[in-house]
Short mmCIF file of C-alpha atoms in Angstrom, two decimals:
data_model
loop_
_atom_site.label_atom_id
_atom_site.label_comp_id
_atom_site.label_asym_id
_atom_site.label_seq_id
_atom_site.Cartn_x
_atom_site.Cartn_y
_atom_site.Cartn_z
CA MET A 1 -232.32 -82.08 -11.19
CA PRO A 2 -228.70 -82.60 -12.27
CA LYS A 3 -226.57 -84.60 -9.93
CA THR A 4 -224.00 -82.69 -7.92
CA ALA A 5 -220.47 -83.72 -8.82
CA LYS A 6 -218.84 -85.63 -6.00
CA ARG A 7 -215.92 -83.78 -4.45
CA VAL A 8 -212.61 -85.48 -5.06
CA PHE A 9 -210.13 -84.94 -2.25
CA ASP A 10 -206.47 -84.68 -3.24
CA PRO A 11 -204.29 -84.87 -0.09
CA LYS A 12 -201.22 -83.36 -1.76
CA LEU A 13 -203.25 -80.47 -3.17
CA PHE A 14 -204.74 -80.05 0.30
CA LEU A 15 -201.23 -79.78 1.77
CA ALA A 16 -200.10 -77.30 -0.90
CA ARG A 17 -202.85 -74.74 -0.20
CA VAL A 18 -203.49 -72.27 2.59
CA GLY A 19 -206.67 -73.08 4.52
CA ASP A 20 -208.17 -73.56 7.97
CA GLY A 21 -205.25 -74.16 10.30
CA LYS A 22 -202.78 -74.31 7.38
CA THR A 23 -200.02 -71.85 6.54
CA ILE A 24 -197.43 -72.01 3.77
CA LEU A 25 -194.00 -71.01 5.05
CA THR A 26 -190.62 -70.44 3.42
CA PHE A 27 -187.31 -71.02 5.18
CA GLU A 28 -183.86 -70.06 3.99
CA LYS A 29 -180.83 -72.30 4.33
CA ASN A 30 -179.75 -72.72 7.98
CA GLN A 31 -182.98 -71.16 9.30
CA ILE A 32 -184.55 -72.90 12.30
CA VAL A 33 -188.10 -74.23 11.82
CA PHE A 34 -188.56 -75.06 15.49
CA ALA A 35 -186.15 -75.44 18.39
CA GLN A 36 -185.79 -78.14 21.02
CA GLY A 37 -187.91 -77.20 24.05
CA ALA A 38 -190.33 -74.97 22.09
CA ALA A 39 -194.08 -75.48 22.33
CA ALA A 40 -195.27 -78.36 20.14
CA ASP A 41 -198.47 -77.10 18.56
CA ALA A 42 -198.23 -77.88 14.83
CA VAL A 43 -197.28 -80.54 12.29
CA PHE A 44 -195.14 -79.68 9.25
CA TYR A 45 -195.05 -81.06 5.72
CA ILE A 46 -192.11 -80.50 3.37
CA GLN A 47 -193.17 -79.37 -0.10
CA LYS A 48 -189.66 -78.52 -1.24
CA GLY A 49 -186.18 -78.77 0.27
CA ARG A 50 -184.53 -80.80 3.01
CA ILE A 51 -184.65 -80.50 6.79
CA LYS A 52 -182.00 -81.57 9.30
CA VAL A 53 -183.22 -82.90 12.64
CA PHE A 54 -180.83 -82.77 15.58
CA VAL A 55 -180.83 -82.90 19.38
CA VAL A 56 -178.60 -81.23 21.93
CA SER A 57 -177.74 -82.89 25.25
CA GLU A 58 -177.60 -81.10 28.60
CA GLN A 59 -173.82 -81.05 28.20
CA GLY A 60 -174.19 -79.22 24.89
CA LYS A 61 -173.30 -82.15 22.65
CA GLU A 62 -175.18 -82.09 19.33
CA ALA A 63 -176.26 -85.16 17.39
CA VAL A 64 -177.98 -85.30 13.99
CA VAL A 65 -180.80 -87.87 14.08
CA GLY A 66 -182.32 -87.44 10.65
CA ILE A 67 -182.48 -85.68 7.31
CA LEU A 68 -185.97 -85.22 5.88
CA GLU A 69 -186.94 -84.43 2.31
CA ALA A 70 -189.92 -83.33 0.22
CA GLY A 71 -193.03 -85.41 0.85
CA GLN A 72 -192.28 -86.06 4.52
CA PHE A 73 -193.93 -84.81 7.70
CA PHE A 74 -192.20 -83.74 10.89
CA GLY A 75 -193.24 -82.39 14.27
CA GLU A 76 -196.03 -84.95 14.55
CA GLY A 77 -195.08 -85.64 18.18
CA CYS A 78 -197.61 -82.96 19.19
CA LEU A 79 -200.34 -85.42 18.18
CA ASN A 80 -199.00 -87.93 20.70
CA GLY A 81 -199.15 -85.68 23.74
CA HIS A 82 -195.73 -84.03 23.49
CA ALA A 83 -196.14 -80.51 24.82
CA LEU A 84 -192.56 -79.51 23.92
CA ARG A 85 -190.32 -80.23 20.96
CA ILE A 86 -187.74 -82.92 21.66
CA SER A 87 -185.47 -81.89 18.77
CA THR A 88 -184.47 -78.93 16.64
CA THR A 89 -185.19 -78.76 12.91
CA MET A 90 -183.19 -76.63 10.48
CA ALA A 91 -183.46 -75.99 6.74
CA MET A 92 -180.49 -77.48 4.87
CA GLU A 93 -181.47 -75.49 1.77
CA ASP A 94 -184.30 -73.14 0.81
CA CYS A 95 -187.52 -74.88 1.85
CA LEU A 96 -191.24 -74.56 1.21
CA ILE A 97 -193.19 -76.01 4.13
CA THR A 98 -196.83 -76.38 5.10
CA SER A 99 -197.59 -75.78 8.78
CA ILE A 100 -200.78 -77.38 10.10
CA THR A 101 -202.06 -76.64 13.59
CA LYS A 102 -202.64 -79.61 15.87
CA ALA A 103 -206.40 -78.99 15.78
CA GLY A 104 -206.39 -78.67 11.98
CA MET A 105 -204.39 -81.87 11.64
CA LEU A 106 -206.75 -83.85 13.87
CA THR A 107 -209.78 -82.54 11.96
CA ALA A 108 -208.28 -83.49 8.59
CA LEU A 109 -207.35 -86.97 9.81
CA LYS A 110 -210.90 -87.58 11.04
CA SER A 111 -212.76 -86.12 8.08
CA GLU A 112 -210.57 -87.04 5.09
CA PRO A 113 -209.81 -90.76 4.65
CA LYS A 114 -207.35 -90.16 1.81
CA PHE A 115 -205.35 -87.77 3.96
CA SER A 116 -205.38 -90.31 6.79
CA GLU A 117 -204.05 -92.93 4.36
CA LEU A 118 -201.23 -90.62 3.27
CA PHE A 119 -200.25 -89.82 6.84
CA MET A 120 -200.48 -93.47 7.92
CA ALA A 121 -198.26 -94.52 5.01
CA TYR A 122 -195.70 -91.94 6.13
CA LEU A 123 -195.78 -93.20 9.74
CA LEU A 124 -195.36 -96.83 8.65
CA SER A 125 -192.49 -95.91 6.34
CA ARG A 126 -190.78 -93.91 9.09
CA ASN A 127 -191.21 -96.75 11.58
CA SER A 128 -189.61 -99.19 9.12
CA ARG A 129 -186.73 -96.75 8.59
CA ILE A 130 -186.17 -96.49 12.36
CA GLU A 131 -186.04 -100.30 12.64
CA GLU A 132 -183.61 -100.50 9.73
CA ASP A 133 -181.43 -97.79 11.29
CA LEU A 134 -181.31 -99.69 14.58
CA ILE A 135 -180.31 -102.93 12.86
CA ASP A 136 -177.73 -100.98 10.87
CA GLN A 137 -176.18 -99.55 14.05
CA LEU A 138 -176.15 -102.93 15.81
CA PHE A 139 -174.76 -105.18 13.09
CA ASN A 140 -173.00 -103.16 10.38
CA SER A 141 -169.59 -101.51 10.30
CA SER A 142 -169.33 -97.73 10.19
CA GLU A 143 -168.16 -98.05 6.57
CA LYS A 144 -171.28 -99.96 5.58
CA ARG A 145 -173.49 -97.56 7.57
CA LEU A 146 -171.99 -94.66 5.61
CA ALA A 147 -172.61 -96.44 2.31
CA ARG A 148 -176.26 -97.04 3.25
CA LEU A 149 -176.72 -93.42 4.33
CA LEU A 150 -175.31 -92.10 1.05
CA LEU A 151 -177.65 -94.39 -0.88
CA LEU A 152 -180.63 -93.13 1.13
CA LEU A 153 -179.67 -89.49 0.60
CA ALA A 154 -179.41 -90.13 -3.15
CA ASN A 155 -182.88 -91.75 -3.17
CA PHE A 156 -181.71 -95.18 -4.31
CA GLY A 157 -184.53 -97.70 -4.06
CA LYS A 158 -187.26 -95.16 -4.83
CA GLU A 159 -189.10 -94.65 -8.09
CA GLY A 160 -187.15 -92.76 -10.70
CA THR A 161 -183.44 -92.39 -11.15
CA PRO A 162 -180.98 -91.64 -8.34
CA GLN A 163 -180.31 -87.96 -7.81
CA PRO A 164 -177.11 -86.18 -6.76
CA ILE A 165 -177.03 -85.21 -3.10
CA THR A 166 -177.74 -81.52 -3.62
CA ALA A 167 -177.97 -80.52 0.04
CA GLN A 168 -174.67 -79.57 1.66
CA VAL A 169 -174.16 -82.48 4.03
CA SER A 170 -170.88 -82.07 5.89
CA GLN A 171 -168.66 -84.94 6.90
CA GLU A 172 -169.34 -83.98 10.52
CA THR A 173 -173.07 -84.47 9.93
CA LEU A 174 -172.50 -87.81 8.21
CA ALA A 175 -170.30 -88.91 11.12
CA GLU A 176 -172.96 -87.96 13.69
CA MET A 177 -175.65 -89.85 11.80
CA ILE A 178 -173.71 -93.12 11.61
CA GLY A 179 -172.01 -92.89 15.00
CA THR A 180 -168.36 -92.52 14.08
CA THR A 181 -165.69 -89.82 13.73
CA ARG A 182 -165.24 -87.27 10.97
CA SER A 183 -161.77 -88.66 10.19
CA ARG A 184 -163.27 -92.12 9.57
CA VAL A 185 -165.92 -90.65 7.27
CA SER A 186 -163.22 -88.78 5.35
CA PHE A 187 -161.23 -92.01 4.97
CA PHE A 188 -164.25 -93.96 3.73
CA MET A 189 -165.37 -91.19 1.34
CA ASN A 190 -161.92 -91.12 -0.27
CA LYS A 191 -161.98 -94.91 -0.51
CA PHE A 192 -165.44 -94.88 -2.16
CA ARG A 193 -164.23 -92.29 -4.65
CA LYS A 194 -161.13 -94.33 -5.57
CA LEU A 195 -163.30 -97.43 -6.06
CA GLY A 196 -165.64 -95.48 -8.35
CA PHE A 197 -168.63 -95.73 -5.98
CA ILE A 198 -169.05 -91.95 -5.74
CA THR A 199 -167.80 -88.82 -7.49
CA TYR A 200 -167.45 -85.21 -6.37
CA ASN A 201 -168.45 -82.51 -8.83
CA GLY A 202 -169.59 -79.66 -6.61
CA LYS A 203 -171.91 -82.22 -5.03
CA ILE A 204 -171.80 -85.90 -4.15
CA GLU A 205 -172.99 -88.28 -6.87
CA VAL A 206 -173.62 -91.87 -5.82
CA HIS A 207 -173.20 -94.64 -8.39
CA SER A 208 -175.08 -97.93 -8.60
CA SER A 209 -171.82 -99.77 -7.95
CA LEU A 210 -172.08 -98.68 -4.30
CA LEU A 211 -175.55 -100.23 -4.09
CA ASN A 212 -174.22 -103.49 -5.57
CA ALA A 213 -171.35 -103.54 -3.08
CA VAL A 214 -173.78 -103.19 -0.17
CA LEU A 215 -176.44 -105.58 -1.47
CA TYR A 216 -174.03 -108.36 -2.36
CA ASP A 217 -171.75 -107.79 0.64
CA LYS A 218 -168.66 -107.40 -1.50
CA PRO A 219 -165.28 -107.36 0.30
CA GLU A 220 -164.70 -103.72 -0.72
CA ILE A 221 -167.19 -102.78 2.03
CA ARG A 222 -165.89 -104.15 5.32
CA ARG A 223 -168.19 -105.97 7.72
CA ASP A 224 -166.64 -104.66 10.93
CA ASP A 225 -164.35 -101.90 12.14
#
């Protein structure tokens, strides 16, 4: 009898298809994916687009805590016992997203090692990013924090060439993410443009000179406020 071909599991193909517990959703720019306080019953995976994550205090103050892009998960707190969402997520541009129910996610993690590896790699990467963000807030000036954020948004340090920041990220959002005021962000953005670190052409383009200034701690980027 001929041998049966062994099934090859592709985690990204798995995430791109509708199946048990999986739904493919589209969101338009500024559309809410889930709101703070809503029931936490699914995990989401970004196939295309960018998502803004923000929280609102009891006093109504809003703070942006993250910008997520294609290839990242969000809403995984439901796997850790969170019954309600602790943040709101909004599409920054047209997005294609896979929604996986909590039960479907747990089943896939238990039965598919390659999917577990993909998800674990994401969690480890996110944990490292959180640690780096904390160090950044504690020890770097707001100017240097802005430079680092722009580099991250332009995908510096990842495989391939840096990309323009296509999502409309306002100066208010940038200020919230680095813990400073909009006026300071405006000042630093103008300074970066004059120094040739960035250009505006309908979108923000980040140049490698900004990366060099941050890596080698050049005096153009101040250490403290």
